[in-house]
Short mmCIF file of C-alpha atoms in Angstrom, two decimals:
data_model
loop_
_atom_site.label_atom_id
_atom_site.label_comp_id
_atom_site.label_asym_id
_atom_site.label_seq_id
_atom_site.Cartn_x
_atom_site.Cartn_y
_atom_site.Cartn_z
CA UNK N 1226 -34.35 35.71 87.77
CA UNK N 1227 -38.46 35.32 87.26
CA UNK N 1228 -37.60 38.31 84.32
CA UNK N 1229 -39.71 40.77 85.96
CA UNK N 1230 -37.18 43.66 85.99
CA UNK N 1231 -33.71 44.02 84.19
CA UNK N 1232 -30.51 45.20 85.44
CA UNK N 1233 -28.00 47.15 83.36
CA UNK N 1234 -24.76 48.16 84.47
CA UNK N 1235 -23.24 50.78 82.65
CA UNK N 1236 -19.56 51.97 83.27
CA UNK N 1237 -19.04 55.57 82.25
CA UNK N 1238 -15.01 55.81 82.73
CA UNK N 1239 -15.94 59.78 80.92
CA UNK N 1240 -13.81 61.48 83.97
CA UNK N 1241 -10.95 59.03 84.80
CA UNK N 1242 -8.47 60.87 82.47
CA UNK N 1243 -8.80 64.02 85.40
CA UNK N 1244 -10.14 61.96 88.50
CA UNK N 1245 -8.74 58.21 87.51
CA UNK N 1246 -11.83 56.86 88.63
CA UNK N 1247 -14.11 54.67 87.03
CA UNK N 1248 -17.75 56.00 87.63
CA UNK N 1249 -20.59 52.96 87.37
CA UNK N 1250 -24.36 53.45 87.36
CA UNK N 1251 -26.70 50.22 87.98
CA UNK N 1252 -30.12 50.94 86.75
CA UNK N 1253 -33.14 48.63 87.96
CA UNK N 1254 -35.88 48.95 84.69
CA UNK N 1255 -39.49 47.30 84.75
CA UNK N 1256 -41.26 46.18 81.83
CA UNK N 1257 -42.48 49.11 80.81
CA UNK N 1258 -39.14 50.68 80.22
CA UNK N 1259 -39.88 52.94 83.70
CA UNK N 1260 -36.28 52.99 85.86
CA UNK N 1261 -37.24 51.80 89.52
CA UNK N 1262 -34.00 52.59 90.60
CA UNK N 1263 -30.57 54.52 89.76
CA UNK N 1264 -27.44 53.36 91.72
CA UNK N 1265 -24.20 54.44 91.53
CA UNK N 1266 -20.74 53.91 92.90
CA UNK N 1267 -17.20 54.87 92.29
CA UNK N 1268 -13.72 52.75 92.15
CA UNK N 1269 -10.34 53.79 90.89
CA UNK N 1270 -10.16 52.71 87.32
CA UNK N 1271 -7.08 50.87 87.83
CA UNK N 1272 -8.87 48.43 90.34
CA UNK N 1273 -11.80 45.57 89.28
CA UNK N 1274 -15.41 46.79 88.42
CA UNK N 1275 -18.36 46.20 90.65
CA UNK N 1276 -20.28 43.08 89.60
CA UNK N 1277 -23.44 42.90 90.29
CA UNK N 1278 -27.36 40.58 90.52
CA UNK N 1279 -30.74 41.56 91.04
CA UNK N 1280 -33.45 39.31 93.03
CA UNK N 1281 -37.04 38.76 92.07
CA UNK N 1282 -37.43 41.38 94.64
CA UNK N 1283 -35.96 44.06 92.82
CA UNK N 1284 -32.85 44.37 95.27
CA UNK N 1285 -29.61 44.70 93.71
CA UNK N 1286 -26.18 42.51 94.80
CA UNK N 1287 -22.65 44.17 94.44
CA UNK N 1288 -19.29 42.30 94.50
CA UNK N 1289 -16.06 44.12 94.53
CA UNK N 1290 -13.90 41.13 93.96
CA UNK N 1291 -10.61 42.88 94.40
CA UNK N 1292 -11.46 44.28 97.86
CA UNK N 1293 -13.53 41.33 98.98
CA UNK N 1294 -16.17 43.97 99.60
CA UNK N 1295 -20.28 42.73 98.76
CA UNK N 1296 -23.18 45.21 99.05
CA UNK N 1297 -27.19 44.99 99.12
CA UNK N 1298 -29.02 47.81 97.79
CA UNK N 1299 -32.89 47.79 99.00
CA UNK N 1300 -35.42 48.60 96.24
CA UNK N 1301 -35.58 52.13 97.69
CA UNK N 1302 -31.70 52.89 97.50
CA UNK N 1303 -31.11 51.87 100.71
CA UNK N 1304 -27.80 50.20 101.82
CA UNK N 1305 -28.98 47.50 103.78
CA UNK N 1306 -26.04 45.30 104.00
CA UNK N 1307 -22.13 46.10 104.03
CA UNK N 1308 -19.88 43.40 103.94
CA UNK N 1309 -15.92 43.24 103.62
CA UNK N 1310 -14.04 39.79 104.00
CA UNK N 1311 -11.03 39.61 107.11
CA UNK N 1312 -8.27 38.39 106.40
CA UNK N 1313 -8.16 34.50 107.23
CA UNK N 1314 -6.01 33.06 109.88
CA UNK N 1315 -2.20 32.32 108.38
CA UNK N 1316 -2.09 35.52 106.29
CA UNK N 1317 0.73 37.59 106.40
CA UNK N 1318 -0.87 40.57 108.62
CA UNK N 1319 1.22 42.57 106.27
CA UNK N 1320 -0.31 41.53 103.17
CA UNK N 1321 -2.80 43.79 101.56
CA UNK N 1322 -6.41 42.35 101.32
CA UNK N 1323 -6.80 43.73 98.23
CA UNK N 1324 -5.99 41.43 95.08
CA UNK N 1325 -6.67 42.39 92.04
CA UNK N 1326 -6.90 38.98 90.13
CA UNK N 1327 -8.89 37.76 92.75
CA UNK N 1328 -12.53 36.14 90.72
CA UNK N 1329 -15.47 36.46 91.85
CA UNK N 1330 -19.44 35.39 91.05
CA UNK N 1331 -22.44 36.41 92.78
CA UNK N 1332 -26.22 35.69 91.67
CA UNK N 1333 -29.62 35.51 93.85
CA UNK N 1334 -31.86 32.40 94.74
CA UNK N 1335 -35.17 33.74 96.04
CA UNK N 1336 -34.45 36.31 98.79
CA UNK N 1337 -30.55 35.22 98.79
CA UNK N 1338 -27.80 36.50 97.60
CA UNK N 1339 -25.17 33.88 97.22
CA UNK N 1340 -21.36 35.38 96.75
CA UNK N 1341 -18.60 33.18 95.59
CA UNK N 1342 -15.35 34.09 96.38
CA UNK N 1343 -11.18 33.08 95.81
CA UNK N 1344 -9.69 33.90 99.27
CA UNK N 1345 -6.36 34.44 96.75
CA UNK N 1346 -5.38 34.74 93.16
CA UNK N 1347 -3.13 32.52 91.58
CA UNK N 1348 -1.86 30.64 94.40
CA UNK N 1349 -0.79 27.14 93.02
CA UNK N 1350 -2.17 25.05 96.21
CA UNK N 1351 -4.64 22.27 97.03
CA UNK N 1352 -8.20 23.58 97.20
CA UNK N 1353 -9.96 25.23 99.84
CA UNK N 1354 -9.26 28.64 98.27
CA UNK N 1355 -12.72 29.44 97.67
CA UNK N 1356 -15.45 30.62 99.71
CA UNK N 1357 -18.87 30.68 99.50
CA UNK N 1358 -21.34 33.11 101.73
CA UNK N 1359 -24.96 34.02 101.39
CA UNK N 1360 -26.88 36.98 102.54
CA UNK N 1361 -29.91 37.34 103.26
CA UNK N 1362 -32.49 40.27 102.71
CA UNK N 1363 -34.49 39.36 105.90
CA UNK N 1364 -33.43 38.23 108.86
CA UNK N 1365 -32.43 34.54 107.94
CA UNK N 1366 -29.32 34.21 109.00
CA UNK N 1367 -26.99 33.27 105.95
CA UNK N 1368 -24.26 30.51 105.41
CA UNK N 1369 -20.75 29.79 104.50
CA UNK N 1370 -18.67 26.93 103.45
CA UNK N 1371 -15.54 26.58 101.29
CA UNK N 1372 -15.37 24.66 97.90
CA UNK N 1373 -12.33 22.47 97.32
CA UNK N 1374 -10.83 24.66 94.53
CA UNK N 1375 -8.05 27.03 93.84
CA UNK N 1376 -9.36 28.88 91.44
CA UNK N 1377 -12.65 29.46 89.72
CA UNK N 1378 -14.29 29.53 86.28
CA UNK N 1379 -17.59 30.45 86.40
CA UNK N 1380 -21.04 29.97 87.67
CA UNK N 1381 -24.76 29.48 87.93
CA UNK N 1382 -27.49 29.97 90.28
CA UNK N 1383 -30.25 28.17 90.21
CA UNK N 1384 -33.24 26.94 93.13
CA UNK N 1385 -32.21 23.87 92.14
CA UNK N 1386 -28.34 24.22 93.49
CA UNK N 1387 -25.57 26.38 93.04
CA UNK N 1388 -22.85 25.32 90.39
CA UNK N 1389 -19.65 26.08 90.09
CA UNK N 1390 -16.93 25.25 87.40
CA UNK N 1391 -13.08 25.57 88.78
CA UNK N 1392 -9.84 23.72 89.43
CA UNK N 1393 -7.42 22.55 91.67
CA UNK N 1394 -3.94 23.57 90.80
CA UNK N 1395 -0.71 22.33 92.10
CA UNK N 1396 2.83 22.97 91.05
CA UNK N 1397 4.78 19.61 91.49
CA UNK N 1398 8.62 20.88 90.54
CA UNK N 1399 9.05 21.82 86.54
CA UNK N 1400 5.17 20.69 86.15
CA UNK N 1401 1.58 21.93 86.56
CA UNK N 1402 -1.31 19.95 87.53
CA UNK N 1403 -4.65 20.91 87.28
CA UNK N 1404 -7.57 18.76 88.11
CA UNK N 1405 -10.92 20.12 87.26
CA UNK N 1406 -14.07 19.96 89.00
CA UNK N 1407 -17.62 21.14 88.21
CA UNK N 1408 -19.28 21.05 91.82
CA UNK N 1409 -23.25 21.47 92.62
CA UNK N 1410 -24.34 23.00 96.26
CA UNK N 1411 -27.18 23.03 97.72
CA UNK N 1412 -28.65 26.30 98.33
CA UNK N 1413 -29.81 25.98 101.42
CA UNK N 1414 -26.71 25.41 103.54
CA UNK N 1415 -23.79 25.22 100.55
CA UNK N 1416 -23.25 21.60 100.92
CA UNK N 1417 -21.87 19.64 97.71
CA UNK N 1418 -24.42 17.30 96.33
CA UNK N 1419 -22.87 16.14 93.07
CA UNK N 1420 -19.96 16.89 91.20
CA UNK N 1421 -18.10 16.00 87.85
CA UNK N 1422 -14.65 15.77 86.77
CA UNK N 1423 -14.75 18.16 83.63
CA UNK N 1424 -13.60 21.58 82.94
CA UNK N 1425 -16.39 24.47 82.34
CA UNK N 1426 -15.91 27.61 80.43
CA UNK N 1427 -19.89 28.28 80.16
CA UNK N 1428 -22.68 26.88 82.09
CA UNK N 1429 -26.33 26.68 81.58
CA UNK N 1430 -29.94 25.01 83.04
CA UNK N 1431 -32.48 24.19 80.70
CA UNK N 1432 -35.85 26.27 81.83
CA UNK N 1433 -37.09 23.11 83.22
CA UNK N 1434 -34.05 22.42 85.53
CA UNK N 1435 -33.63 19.00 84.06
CA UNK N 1436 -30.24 19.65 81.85
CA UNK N 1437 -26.87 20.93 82.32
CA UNK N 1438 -25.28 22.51 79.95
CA UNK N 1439 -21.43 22.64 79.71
CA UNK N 1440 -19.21 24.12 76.90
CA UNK N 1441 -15.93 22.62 78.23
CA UNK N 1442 -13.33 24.78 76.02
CA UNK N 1443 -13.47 25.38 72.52
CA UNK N 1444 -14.35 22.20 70.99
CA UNK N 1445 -15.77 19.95 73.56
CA UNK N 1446 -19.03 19.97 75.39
CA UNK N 1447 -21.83 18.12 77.32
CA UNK N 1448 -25.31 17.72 78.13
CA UNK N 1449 -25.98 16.33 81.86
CA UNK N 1450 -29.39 15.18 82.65
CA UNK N 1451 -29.72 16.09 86.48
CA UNK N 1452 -32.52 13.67 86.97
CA UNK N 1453 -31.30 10.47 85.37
CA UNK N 1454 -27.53 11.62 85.74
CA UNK N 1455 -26.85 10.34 81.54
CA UNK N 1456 -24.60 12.53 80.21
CA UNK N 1457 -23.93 13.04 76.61
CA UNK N 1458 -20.95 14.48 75.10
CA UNK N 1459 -19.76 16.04 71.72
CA UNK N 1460 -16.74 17.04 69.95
CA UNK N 1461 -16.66 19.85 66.97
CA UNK N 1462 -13.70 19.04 64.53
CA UNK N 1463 -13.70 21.91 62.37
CA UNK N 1464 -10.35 23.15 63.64
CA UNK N 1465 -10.82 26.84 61.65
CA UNK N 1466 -13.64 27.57 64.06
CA UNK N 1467 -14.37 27.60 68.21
CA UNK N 1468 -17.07 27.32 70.11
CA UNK N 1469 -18.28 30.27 72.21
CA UNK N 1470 -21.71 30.22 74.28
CA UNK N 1471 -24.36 27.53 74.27
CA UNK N 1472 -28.22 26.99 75.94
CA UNK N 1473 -29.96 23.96 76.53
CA UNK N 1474 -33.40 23.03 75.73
CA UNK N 1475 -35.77 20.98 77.80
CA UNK N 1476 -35.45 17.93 75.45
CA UNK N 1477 -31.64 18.25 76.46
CA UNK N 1478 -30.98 19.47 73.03
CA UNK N 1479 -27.81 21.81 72.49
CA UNK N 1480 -27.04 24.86 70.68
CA UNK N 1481 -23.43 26.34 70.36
CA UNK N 1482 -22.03 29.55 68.49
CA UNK N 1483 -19.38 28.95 66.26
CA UNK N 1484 -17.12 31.29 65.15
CA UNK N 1485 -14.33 31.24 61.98
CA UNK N 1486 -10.78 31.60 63.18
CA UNK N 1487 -10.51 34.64 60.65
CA UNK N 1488 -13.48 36.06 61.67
CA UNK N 1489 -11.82 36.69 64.90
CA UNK N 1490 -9.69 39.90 65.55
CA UNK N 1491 -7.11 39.96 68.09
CA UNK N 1492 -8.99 42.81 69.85
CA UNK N 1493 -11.77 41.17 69.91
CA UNK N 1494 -13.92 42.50 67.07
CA UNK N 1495 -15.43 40.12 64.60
CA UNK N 1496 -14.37 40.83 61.28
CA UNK N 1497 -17.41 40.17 59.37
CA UNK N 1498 -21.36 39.81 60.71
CA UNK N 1499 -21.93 36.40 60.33
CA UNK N 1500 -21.98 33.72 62.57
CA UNK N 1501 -22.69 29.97 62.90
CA UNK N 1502 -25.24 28.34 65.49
CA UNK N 1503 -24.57 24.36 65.41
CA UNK N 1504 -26.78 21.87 66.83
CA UNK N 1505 -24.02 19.12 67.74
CA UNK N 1506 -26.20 16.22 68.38
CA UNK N 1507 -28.23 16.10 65.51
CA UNK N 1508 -25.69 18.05 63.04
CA UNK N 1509 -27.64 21.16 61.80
CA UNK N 1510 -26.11 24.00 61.09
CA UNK N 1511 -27.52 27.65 60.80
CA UNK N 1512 -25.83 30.73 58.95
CA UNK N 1513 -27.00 33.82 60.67
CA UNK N 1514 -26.14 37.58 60.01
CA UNK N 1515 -25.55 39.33 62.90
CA UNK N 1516 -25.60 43.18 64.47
CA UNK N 1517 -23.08 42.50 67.31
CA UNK N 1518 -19.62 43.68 66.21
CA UNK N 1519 -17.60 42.02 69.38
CA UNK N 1520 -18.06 38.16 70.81
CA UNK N 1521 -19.26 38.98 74.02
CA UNK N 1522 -22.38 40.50 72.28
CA UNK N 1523 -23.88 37.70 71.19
CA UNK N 1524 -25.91 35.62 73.49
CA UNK N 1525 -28.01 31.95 72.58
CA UNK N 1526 -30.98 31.52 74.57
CA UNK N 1527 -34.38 29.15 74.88
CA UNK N 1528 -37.94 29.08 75.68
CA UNK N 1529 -37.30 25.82 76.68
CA UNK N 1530 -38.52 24.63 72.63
CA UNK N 1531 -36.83 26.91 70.25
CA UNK N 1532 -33.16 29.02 70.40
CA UNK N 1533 -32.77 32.19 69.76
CA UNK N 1534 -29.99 34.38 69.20
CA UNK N 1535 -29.75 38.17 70.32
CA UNK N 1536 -27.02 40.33 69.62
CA UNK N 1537 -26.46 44.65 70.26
CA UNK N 1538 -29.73 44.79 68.31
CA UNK N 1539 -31.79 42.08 68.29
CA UNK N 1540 -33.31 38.27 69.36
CA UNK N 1541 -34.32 36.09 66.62
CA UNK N 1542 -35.10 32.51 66.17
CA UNK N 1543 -32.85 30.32 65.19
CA UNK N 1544 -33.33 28.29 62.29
CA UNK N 1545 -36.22 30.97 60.93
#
């Protein structure tokens, strides 16, 4: 979090045609490019991949969502915490733990890891289907609580509170309701301080911790100022593009990717290396070439002034 040391993860499926295992390695690197640390662990490849968060401190978190199951590797490779969820009270004793569209999110505020968790995956019921847990790295004793939602969306982890973006869902005869929540705990004991009834594919905190950022599908988004509680929202109509990733500035100033219907393969590969960075509040727009061949590779980012854009190759500035 303090970006003192960088965590890749690095899935090397090379053996699962003979073993059917997916082998992962988790590599800690400093600034100097010098790797503190080489951890690795094994799943079938069938099942969900390890996810995983390192602390300021240079300890890594794991999260196998599928098994429940939530590791802490010391900065020495040791395994200094081992965790597996039980099965709650009213579950089937015959029903395996193991669910493999369970979601998961996990992410570290100072010395804590904090591990969100669905108890069960699509399960059309009224909230309390996730969990939330920390775990400590010293002996502070950690906390849990349960968030009022079935299922979740994402998440972001912050000193200033926990969010998390998710939704109740109910089936009511031939119909489907779901309400959706965006819900802010406190880190220190998990309780809800604030929440908002909007729908969040994408989070993010301005470096200053003033603004929210929320990308609420592919058109519609919002900046939330955390200490005034304004919000202001925005709509793209261009109906040939969508909206994928945004940052937040400490002015409360937003910047979204936008990327051309026909630009999009349906396996995910961009068909040509040029993408769009909008500023929807004031209404520039930026052409950019690009080195990232698939979506997921391209990332927006701030100093808390400028934006920048990185891809597989490179950051630049936007707008330079």
């Amino acid at each position: 979090p303090n970006g003192r040391l960088a965590l890749l993860a690095q899935p090397e499926p090379y053996h699962s045609r003979f073993a059917q295992s997916l082998h992962t390695r988790f590599l800690v690197m400093d600034k100097t490019g010098a790797i503190n640390l080489d951890w690795q662990e094994d799943n079938a490849a069938d099942e969900t991949r390890w996810q995983a968060a390192i602390s300021n401190g240079g300890f890594i978190g794991l999260l196998d969502p599928g098994y429940a199951r939530v590791k802490i590797i010391s900065p020495r490779g040791e395994v200094i915490a081992d965790r597996k969820r039980q099965k709650q009270t009213g579950i089937d004793p015959a029903v395996t733990l193991f669910n493999l569209e369970r979601k998961g999110r996990l992410g570290w505020i100072r010395n804590q890891l904090i591990v969100i968790l669905e108890e069960r995956a699509f399960q059309p019921e009224k909230g309390n289907n996730v969990r939330v847990f920390s775990l400590g790295t010293g002996e502070k004793p950690g906390w849990e609580t349960t968030a009022k939602l079935t299922q979740i969306q994402t998440a972001l982890f912050d000193s200033i509170g926990i969010f998390i973006s998710g939704y109740d869902w109910r089936d009511n005869g031939a119909h489907r309701d779901f309400t959706h929540h965006i819900l802010q705990l406190s880190p220190g004991k998990g309780a809800v301080t604030r929440s908002w009834p909007v729908p969040a594919r994408d989070l993010t905190l301005s470096p200053n911790g003033q603004y929210l950022g929320v990308l609420e599908d592919s058109r519609h988004g919002r900046a939330i100022n955390l200490v005034t509680g304004d919000t202001v929202t925005f709509t793209y109509k261009n109906h040939q593009e969508f909206l994928q990733g945004l940052t937040v500035n400490d002015q409360g100033k937003i910047a979204v990717i936008a990327i051309p219907s026909a630009n999009y393969h349906p396996l995910e590969i961009l068909n040509n290396k040029r993408v769009k960075i909008i500023e929807p509040f004031s209404g520039k727009t930026f052409q950019i070439p690009t080195g990232g061949i698939f979506p997921d590779q391209l990332k927006l980012s701030t100093d808390g002034r400028s934006f920048y854009l990185g891809d597989s190759r490179i950051w630049r500035v936007v707008g330079q």
